[in-house]
Short mmCIF file of C-alpha atoms in Angstrom, two decimals:
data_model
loop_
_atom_site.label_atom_id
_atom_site.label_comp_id
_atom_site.label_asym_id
_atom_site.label_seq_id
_atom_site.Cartn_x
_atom_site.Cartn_y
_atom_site.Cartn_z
CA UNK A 1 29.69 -26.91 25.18
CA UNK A 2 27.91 -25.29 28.04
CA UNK A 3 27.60 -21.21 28.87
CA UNK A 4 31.11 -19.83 28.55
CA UNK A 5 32.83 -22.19 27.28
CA UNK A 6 30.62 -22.11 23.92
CA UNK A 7 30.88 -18.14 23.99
CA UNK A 8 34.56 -18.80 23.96
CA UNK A 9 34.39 -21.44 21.27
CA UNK A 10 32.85 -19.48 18.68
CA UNK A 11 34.90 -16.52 19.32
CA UNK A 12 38.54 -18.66 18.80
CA UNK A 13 36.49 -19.46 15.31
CA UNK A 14 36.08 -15.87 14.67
CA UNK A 15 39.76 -15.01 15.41
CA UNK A 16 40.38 -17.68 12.97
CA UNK A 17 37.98 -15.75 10.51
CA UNK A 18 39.69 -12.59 10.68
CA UNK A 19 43.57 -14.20 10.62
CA UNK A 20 42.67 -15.77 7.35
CA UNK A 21 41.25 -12.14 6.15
CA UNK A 22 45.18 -11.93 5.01
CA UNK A 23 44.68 -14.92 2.70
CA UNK A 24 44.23 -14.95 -1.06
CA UNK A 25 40.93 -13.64 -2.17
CA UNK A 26 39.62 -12.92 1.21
CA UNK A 27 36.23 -11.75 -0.15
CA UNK A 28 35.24 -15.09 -1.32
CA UNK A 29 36.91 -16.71 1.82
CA UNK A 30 34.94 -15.10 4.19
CA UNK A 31 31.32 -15.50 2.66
CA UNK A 32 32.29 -19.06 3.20
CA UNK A 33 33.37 -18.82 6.98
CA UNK A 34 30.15 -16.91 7.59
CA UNK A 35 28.28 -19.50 6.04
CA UNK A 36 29.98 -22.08 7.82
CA UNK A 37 29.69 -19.88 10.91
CA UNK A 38 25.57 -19.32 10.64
CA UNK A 39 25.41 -23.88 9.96
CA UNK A 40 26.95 -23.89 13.68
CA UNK A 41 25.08 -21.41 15.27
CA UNK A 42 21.99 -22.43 14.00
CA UNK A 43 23.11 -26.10 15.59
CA UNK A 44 23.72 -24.59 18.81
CA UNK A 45 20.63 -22.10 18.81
CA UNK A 46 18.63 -25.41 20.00
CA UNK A 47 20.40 -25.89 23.41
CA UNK A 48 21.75 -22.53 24.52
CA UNK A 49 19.64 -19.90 22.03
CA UNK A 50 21.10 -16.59 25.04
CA UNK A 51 24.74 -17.56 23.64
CA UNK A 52 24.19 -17.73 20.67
CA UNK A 53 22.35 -14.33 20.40
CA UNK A 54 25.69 -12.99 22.03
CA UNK A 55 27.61 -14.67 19.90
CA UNK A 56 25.85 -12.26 16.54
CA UNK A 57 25.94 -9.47 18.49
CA UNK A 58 29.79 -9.76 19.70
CA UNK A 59 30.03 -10.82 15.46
CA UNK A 60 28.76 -7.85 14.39
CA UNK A 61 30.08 -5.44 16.94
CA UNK A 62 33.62 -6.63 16.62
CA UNK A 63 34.01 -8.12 13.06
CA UNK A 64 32.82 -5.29 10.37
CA UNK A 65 35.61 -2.17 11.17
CA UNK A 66 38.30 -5.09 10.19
CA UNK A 67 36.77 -5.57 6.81
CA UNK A 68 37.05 -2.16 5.67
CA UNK A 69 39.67 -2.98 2.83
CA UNK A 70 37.90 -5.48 1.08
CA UNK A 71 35.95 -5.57 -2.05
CA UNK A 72 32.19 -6.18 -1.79
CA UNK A 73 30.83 -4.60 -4.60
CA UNK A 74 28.61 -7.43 -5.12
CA UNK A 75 27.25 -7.16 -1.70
CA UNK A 76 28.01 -10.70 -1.04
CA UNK A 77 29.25 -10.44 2.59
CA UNK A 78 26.54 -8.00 3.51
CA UNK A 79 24.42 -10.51 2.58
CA UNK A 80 26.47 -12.89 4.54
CA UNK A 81 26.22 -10.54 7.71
CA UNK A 82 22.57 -10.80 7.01
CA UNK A 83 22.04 -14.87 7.24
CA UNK A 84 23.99 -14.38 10.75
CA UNK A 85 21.69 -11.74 11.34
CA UNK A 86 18.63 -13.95 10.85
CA UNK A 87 19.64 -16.21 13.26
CA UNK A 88 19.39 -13.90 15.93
CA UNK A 89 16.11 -12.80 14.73
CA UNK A 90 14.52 -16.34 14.64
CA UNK A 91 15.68 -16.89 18.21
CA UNK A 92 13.87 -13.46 18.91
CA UNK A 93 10.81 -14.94 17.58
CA UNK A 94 10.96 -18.05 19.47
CA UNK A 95 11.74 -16.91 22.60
CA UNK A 96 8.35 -15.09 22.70
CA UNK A 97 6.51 -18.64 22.52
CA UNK A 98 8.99 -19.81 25.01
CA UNK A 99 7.22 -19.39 28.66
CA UNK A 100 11.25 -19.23 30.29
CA UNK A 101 12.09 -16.65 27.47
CA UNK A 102 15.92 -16.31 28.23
CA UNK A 103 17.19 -13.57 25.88
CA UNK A 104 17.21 -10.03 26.69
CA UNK A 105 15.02 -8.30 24.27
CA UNK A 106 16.00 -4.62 25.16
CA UNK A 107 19.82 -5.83 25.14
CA UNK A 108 19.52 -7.23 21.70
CA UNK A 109 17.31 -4.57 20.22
CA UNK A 110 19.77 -1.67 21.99
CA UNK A 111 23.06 -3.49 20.70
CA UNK A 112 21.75 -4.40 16.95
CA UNK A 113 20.44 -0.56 16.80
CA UNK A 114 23.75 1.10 18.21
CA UNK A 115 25.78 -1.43 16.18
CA UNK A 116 23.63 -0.22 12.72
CA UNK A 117 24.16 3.80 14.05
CA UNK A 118 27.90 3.16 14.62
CA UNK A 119 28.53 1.14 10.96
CA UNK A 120 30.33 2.82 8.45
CA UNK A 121 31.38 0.30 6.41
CA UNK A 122 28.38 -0.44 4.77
CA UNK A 123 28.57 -3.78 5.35
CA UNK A 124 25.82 -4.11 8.51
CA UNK A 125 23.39 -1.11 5.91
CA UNK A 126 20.77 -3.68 6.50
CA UNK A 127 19.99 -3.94 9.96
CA UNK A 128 17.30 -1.41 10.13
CA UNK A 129 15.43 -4.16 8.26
CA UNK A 130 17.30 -6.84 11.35
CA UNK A 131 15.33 -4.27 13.69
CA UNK A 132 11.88 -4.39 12.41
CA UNK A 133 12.14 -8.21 11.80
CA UNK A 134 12.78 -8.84 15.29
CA UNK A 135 9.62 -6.78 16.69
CA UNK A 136 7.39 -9.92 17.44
CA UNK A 137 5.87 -7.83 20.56
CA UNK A 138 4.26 -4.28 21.29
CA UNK A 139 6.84 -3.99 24.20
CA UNK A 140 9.57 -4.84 21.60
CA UNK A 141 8.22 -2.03 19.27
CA UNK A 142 8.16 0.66 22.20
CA UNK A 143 11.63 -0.05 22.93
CA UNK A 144 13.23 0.52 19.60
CA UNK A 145 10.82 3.44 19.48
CA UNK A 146 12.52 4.93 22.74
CA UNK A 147 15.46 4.34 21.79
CA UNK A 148 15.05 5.78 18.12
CA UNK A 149 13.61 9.00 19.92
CA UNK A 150 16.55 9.56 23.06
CA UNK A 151 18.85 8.86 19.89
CA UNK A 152 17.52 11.58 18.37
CA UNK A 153 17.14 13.64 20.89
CA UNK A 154 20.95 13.83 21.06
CA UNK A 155 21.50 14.46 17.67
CA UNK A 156 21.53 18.38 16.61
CA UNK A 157 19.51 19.88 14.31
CA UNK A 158 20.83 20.61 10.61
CA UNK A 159 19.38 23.07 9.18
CA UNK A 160 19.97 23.11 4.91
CA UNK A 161 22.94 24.96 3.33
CA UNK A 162 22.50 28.17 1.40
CA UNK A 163 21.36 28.10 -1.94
CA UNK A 164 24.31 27.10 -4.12
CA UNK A 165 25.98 26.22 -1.09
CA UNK A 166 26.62 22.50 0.02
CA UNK A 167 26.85 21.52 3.89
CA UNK A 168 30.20 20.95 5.47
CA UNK A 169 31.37 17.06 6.06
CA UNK A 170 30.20 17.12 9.47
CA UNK A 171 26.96 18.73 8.94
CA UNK A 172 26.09 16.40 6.19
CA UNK A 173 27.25 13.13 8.24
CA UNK A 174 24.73 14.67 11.02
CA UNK A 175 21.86 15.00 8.45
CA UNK A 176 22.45 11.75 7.16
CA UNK A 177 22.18 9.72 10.30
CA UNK A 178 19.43 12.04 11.72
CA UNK A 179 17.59 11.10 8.14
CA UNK A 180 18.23 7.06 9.06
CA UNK A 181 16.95 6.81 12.45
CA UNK A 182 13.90 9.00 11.57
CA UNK A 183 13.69 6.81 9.15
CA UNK A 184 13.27 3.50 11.02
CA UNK A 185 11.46 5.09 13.60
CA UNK A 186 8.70 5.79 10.75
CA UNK A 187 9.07 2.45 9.56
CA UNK A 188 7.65 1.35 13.20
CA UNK A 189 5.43 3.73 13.36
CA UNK A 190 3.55 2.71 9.74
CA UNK A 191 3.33 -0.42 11.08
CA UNK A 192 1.34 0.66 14.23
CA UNK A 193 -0.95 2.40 11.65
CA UNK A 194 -0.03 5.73 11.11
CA UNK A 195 1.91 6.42 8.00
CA UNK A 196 1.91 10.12 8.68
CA UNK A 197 5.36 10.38 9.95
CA UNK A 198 7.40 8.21 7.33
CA UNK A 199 5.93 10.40 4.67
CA UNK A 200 7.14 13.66 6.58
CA UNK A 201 10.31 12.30 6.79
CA UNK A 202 10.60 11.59 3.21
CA UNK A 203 9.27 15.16 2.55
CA UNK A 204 12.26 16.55 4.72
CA UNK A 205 14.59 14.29 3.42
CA UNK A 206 13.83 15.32 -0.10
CA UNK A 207 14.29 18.98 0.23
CA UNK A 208 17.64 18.41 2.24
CA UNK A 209 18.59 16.56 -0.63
CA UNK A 210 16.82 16.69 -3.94
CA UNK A 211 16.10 12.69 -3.95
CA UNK A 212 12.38 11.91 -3.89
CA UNK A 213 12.46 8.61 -4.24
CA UNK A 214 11.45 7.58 -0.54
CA UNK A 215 8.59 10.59 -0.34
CA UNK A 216 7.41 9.13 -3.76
CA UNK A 217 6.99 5.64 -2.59
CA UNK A 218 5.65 6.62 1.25
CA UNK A 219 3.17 8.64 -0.30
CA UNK A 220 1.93 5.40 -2.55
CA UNK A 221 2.02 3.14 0.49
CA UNK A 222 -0.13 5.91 2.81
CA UNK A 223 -2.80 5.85 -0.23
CA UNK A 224 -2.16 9.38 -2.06
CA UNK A 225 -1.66 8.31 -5.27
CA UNK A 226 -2.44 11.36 -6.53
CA UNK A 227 -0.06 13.25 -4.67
CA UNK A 228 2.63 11.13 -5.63
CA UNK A 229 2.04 11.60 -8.96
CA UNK A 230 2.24 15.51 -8.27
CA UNK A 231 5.35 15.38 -6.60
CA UNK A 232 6.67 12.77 -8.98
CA UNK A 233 6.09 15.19 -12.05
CA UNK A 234 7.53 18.07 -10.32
CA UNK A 235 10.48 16.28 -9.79
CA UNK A 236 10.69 15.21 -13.31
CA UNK A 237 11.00 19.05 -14.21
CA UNK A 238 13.57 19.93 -12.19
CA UNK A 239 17.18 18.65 -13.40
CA UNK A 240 18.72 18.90 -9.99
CA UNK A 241 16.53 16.09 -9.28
CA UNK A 242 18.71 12.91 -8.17
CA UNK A 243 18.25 9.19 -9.64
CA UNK A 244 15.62 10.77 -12.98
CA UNK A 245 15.55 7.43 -14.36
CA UNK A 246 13.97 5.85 -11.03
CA UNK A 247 11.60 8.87 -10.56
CA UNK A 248 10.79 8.05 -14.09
CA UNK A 249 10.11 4.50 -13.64
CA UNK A 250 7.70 5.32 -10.52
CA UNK A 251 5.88 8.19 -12.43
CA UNK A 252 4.87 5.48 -15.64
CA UNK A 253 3.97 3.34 -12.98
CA UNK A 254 1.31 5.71 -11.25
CA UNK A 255 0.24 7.23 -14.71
CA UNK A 256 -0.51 3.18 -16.11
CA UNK A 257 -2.34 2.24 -12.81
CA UNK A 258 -4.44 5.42 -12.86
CA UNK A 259 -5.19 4.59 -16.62
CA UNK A 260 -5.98 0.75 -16.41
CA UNK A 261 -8.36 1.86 -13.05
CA UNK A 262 -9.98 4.11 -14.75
CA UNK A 263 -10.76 1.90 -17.46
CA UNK A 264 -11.97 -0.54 -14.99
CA UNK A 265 -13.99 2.03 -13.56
CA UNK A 266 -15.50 2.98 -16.77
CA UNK A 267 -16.58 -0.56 -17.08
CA UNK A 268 -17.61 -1.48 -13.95
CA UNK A 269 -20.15 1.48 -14.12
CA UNK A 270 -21.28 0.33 -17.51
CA UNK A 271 -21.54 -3.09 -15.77
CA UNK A 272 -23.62 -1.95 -12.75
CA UNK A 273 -26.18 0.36 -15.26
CA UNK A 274 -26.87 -2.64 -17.28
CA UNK A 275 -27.23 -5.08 -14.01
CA UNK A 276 -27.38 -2.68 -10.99
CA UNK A 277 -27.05 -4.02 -7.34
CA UNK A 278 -25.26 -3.67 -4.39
CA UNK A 279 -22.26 -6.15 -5.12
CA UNK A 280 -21.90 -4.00 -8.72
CA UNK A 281 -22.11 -0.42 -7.04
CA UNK A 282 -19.13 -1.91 -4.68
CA UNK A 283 -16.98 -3.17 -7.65
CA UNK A 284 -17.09 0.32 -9.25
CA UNK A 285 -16.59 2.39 -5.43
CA UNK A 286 -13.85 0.04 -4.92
CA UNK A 287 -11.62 1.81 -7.73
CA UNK A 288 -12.60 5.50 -6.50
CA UNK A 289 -10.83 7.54 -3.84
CA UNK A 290 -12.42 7.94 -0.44
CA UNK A 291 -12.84 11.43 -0.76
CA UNK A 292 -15.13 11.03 -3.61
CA UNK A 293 -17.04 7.99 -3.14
CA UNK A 294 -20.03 9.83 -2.29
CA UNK A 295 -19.99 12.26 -5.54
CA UNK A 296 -19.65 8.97 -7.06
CA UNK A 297 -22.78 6.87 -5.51
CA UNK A 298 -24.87 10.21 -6.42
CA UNK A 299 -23.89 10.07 -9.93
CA UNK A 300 -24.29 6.82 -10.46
CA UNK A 301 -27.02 5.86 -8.63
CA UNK A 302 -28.94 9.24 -9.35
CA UNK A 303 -28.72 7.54 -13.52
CA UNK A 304 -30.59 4.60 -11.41
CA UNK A 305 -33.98 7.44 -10.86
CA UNK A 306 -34.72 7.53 -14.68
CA UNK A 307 -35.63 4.17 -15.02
CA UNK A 308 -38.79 3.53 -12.67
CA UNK A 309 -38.12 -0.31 -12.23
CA UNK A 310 -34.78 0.60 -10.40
CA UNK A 311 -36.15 3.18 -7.93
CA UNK A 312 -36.53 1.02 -5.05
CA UNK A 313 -33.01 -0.36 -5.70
CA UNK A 314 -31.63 3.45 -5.77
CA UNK A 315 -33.25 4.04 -2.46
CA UNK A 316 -31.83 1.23 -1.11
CA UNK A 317 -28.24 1.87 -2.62
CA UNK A 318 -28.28 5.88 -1.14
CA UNK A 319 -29.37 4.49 3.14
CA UNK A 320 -26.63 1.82 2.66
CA UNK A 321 -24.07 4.71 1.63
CA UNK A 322 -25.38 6.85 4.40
CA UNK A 323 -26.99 9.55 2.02
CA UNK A 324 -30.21 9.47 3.77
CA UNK A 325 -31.05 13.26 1.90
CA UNK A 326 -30.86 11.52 -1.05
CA UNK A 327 -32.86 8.76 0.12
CA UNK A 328 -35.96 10.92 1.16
CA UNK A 329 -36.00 12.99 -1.85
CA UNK A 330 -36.93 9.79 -3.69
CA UNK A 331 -39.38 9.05 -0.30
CA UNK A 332 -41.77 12.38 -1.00
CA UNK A 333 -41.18 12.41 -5.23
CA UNK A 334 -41.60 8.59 -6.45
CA UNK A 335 -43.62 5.66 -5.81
CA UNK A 336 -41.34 3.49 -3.49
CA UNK A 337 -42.68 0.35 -2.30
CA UNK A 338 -44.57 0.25 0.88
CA UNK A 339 -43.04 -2.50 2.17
CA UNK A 340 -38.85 -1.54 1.31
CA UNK A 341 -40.32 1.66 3.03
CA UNK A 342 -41.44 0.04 6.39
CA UNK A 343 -37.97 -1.81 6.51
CA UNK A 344 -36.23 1.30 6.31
CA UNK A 345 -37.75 3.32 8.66
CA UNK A 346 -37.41 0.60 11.05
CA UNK A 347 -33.72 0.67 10.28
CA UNK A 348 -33.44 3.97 10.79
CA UNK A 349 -36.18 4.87 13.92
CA UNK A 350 -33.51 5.03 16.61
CA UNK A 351 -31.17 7.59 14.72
CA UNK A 352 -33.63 9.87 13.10
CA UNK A 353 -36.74 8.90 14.08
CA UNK A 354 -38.72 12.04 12.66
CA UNK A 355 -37.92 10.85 9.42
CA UNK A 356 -38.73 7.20 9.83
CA UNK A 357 -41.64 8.42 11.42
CA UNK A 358 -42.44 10.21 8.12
CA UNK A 359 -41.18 7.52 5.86
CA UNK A 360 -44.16 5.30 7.42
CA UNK A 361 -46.94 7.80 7.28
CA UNK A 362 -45.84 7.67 3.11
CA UNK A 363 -45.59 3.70 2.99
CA UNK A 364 -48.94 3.66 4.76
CA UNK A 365 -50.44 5.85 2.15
CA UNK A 366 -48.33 3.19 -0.83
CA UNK A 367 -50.59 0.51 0.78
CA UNK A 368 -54.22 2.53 0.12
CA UNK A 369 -53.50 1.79 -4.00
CA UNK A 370 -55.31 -1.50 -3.26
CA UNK A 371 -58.37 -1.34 -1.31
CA UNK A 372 -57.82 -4.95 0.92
CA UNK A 373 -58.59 -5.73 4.48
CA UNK A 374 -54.84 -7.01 4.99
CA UNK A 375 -53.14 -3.59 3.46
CA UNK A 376 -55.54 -1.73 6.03
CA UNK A 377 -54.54 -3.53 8.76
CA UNK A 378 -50.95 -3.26 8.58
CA UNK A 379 -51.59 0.63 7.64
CA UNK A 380 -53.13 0.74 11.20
CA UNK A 381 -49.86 -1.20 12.17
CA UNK A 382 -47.70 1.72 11.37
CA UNK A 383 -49.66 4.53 12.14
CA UNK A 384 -49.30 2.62 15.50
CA UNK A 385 -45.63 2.96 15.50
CA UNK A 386 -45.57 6.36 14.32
CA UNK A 387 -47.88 7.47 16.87
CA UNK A 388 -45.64 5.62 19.49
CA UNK A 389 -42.98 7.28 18.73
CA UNK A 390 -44.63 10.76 18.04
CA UNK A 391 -45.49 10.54 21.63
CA UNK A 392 -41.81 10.00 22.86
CA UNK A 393 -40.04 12.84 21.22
CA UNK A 394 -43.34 15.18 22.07
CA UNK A 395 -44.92 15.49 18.78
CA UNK A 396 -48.72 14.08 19.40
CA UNK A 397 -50.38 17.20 17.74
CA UNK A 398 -48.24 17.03 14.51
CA UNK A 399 -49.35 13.19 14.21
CA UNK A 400 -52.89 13.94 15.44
CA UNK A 401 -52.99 16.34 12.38
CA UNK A 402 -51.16 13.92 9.64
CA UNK A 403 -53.90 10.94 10.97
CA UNK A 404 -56.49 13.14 10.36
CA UNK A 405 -55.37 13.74 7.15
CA UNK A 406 -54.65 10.45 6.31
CA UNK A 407 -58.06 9.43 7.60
CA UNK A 408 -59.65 12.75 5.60
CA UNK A 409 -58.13 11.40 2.45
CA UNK A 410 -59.72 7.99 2.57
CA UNK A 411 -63.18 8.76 3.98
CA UNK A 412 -64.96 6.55 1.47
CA UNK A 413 -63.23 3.58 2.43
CA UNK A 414 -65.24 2.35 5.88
CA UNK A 415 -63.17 -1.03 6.38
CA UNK A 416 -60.32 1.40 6.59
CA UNK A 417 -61.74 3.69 9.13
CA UNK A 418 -63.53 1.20 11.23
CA UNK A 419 -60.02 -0.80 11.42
CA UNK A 420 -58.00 2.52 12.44
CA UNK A 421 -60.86 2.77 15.36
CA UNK A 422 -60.34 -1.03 16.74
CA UNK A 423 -56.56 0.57 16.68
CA UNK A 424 -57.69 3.53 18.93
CA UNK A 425 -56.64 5.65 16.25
#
């Protein structure tokens, strides 16, 4: 079979699908001829994978309004539409290795997504999920999102009923698909990073319709937890409120994971208070909202200041959460360590080098507690820097003063003094 004449073969098998529809049981006959079906596509997806696209797409275009009168309550030939979906999908995935790459992407994305739009039999429901299975590619992504948007760009607006009113057939038909392709067109657009627009939709959706269920879950997959659990117990409240036992089910579910975390994060702060470093501050953040991460590192690490062995670990903790206030309180109220000092400001001399400037002067002053030729020295060291750098952003008075100080304060000590003169300072 070549080209046509294998388009032609598999569509005398499909007439042979649908004349049997009139058999016995035809439910049960025809999840058999579409698994039969998908064995010989998949056998001749190897040599002529175009056809064989065009073969699903003719399948479900065609074959679906002719099945309206059977029974699939069990969802068993919507699942069977789905395995000949897949193989359409798997081509689409191959064909973007393949350097030829014969099938038409923006044919087979256009026809699957009219073909979904156009179903109501319920039987092709799933092929929003074909859709976003078959974006392998950024270009395949901004096609189905152009054609999501010109789709709804045709579609009017439905604005809700009345209170105690319902909408009219055709209003609610218009809703409904407006709802779906909004829908999908979210589902894209969460995967490109911004969940933003899936949970607006769900939003919309639920006061059209009093079913939270989607705005529930779209809120727990953008990370507001506990806004979902707001919206969640409001729902519970009210009794117009469709599918309670679900909403029910989800609100348990946010209430026991905000329980166990928080009992996790009860531990984990015992943990890092008896054994505090960076690793343990990180287990314990890790189980705290964004927003309040930094509330959390001040309360924490702020219990860290009343025992005097941790200071220099508490310093350390605030510069690598970016709470450099907190950082040079400790600087100009404890006894750091000279050295963790230097590092710091060296760190931090580029972005706010007034302060690393200061942060040396102190750490120089550390190093006088022990009168020794090599603490003197690498005082001189950093009064180098800071004078270096006093000189670049135009403050050589203010260190002139501060060295004089500095040199004031430790007049007795005459290594000192002679070793800041060898330093020209």
């Amino acid at each position: 079979m070549s080209g046509p004449n294998t388009f032609r073969t598999f569509k005398r098998n499909i007439g042979q699908i649908l004349r049997r529809l009139r058999s016995q049981q035809p439910e049960r006959r025809l999840v058999s001829d579409l698994s039969a079906l998908v064995h010989q596509l998949r056998r001749a997806a190897e040599l002529e994978p175009d056809v064989v696209v065009d073969v699903v797409l003719y399948l479900i275009e065609t074959l679906p309004p002719q099945l309206m009168e059977l029974d699939d309550r069990l969802g068993a030939i919507e699942r069977g539409f789905q395995q000949v979906c897949a193989v359409a999908v798997d081509l689409m995935i191959d064909d973007v290795d393949d350097p030829v790459g014969i099938i038409d992407r923006y044919d087979v994305i256009e026809r699957i997504f009219c073909a979904w739009v156009a179903d109501d039999t319920g039987f092709l429901s799933n092929l929003d999920d074909v859709l976003l299975n078959s974006l392998t590619e950024k270009e395949d992504e901004d096609t189905l999102v152009r054609i999501c948007v010109e789709h709804l760009r045709h579609i009017p607006l439905v604005f809700p009923a009345p209170a105690g009113q319902k909408l009219e057939l055709e209003r609610s038909i218009l809703q409904s698909d407006r709802h779906r392709v909004e829908r999908l067109l979210g589902e894209v657009l969460y995967d490109r990073g911004v969940a933003e627009y899936s949970v607006l939709v769900a939003a919309a959706h639920h006061r059209c319709t009093n079913d939270v269920i989607d705005y529930i879950r779209f809120l727990l997959r953008a990370g507001l937890e506990a806004e979902a659990a707001e919206v969640a117990r409001r729902a519970l409240r009210n009794p117009a409120t469709l599918r309670l036992g679900k909403v029910r089910e989800l609100y348990d579910g946010i209430i026991s994971r905000q329980e166990g975390r928080q009992q996790r994060l009860e531990q984990n702060q015992e943990k890092f208070l008896r054994a505090p470093s960076e690793e343990n501050l990180e287990n314990v953040l890790a189980l705290v909202d964004e927003e309040d991460r930094e509330s959390h590192v001040r309360d924490i690490v702020g219990q860290l200041e009343k025992n005097e062995n941790f200071l220099d670990l508490a310093f350390q903790l605030y510069l690598h959460e970016g709470l450099t206030l907190e950082a040079d309180a400790l600087v100009v109220t404890r006894p750091l360590d000279p050295y963790i000092l230097a590092q710091a400001a060296d760190l931090l001399i580029d972005t706010d080098t007034l302060k690393a400037a200061g942060w040396l002067v102190v750490a120089a002053h550390h190093l006088m507690k022990k009168a020794r030729l090599p603490q003197y020295r690498l005082a001189a060291e950093w009064l180098e820097t800071v004078r270096t750098v006093s000189e670049a952003i135009g403050q050589s008075a203010a260190f002139r003063r501060t060295l004089d100080a500095f040199k004031d304060r430790y007049r007795r000590r005459t290594a000192l003094l002679r070793i800041l003169d060898e330093a020209g300072l």
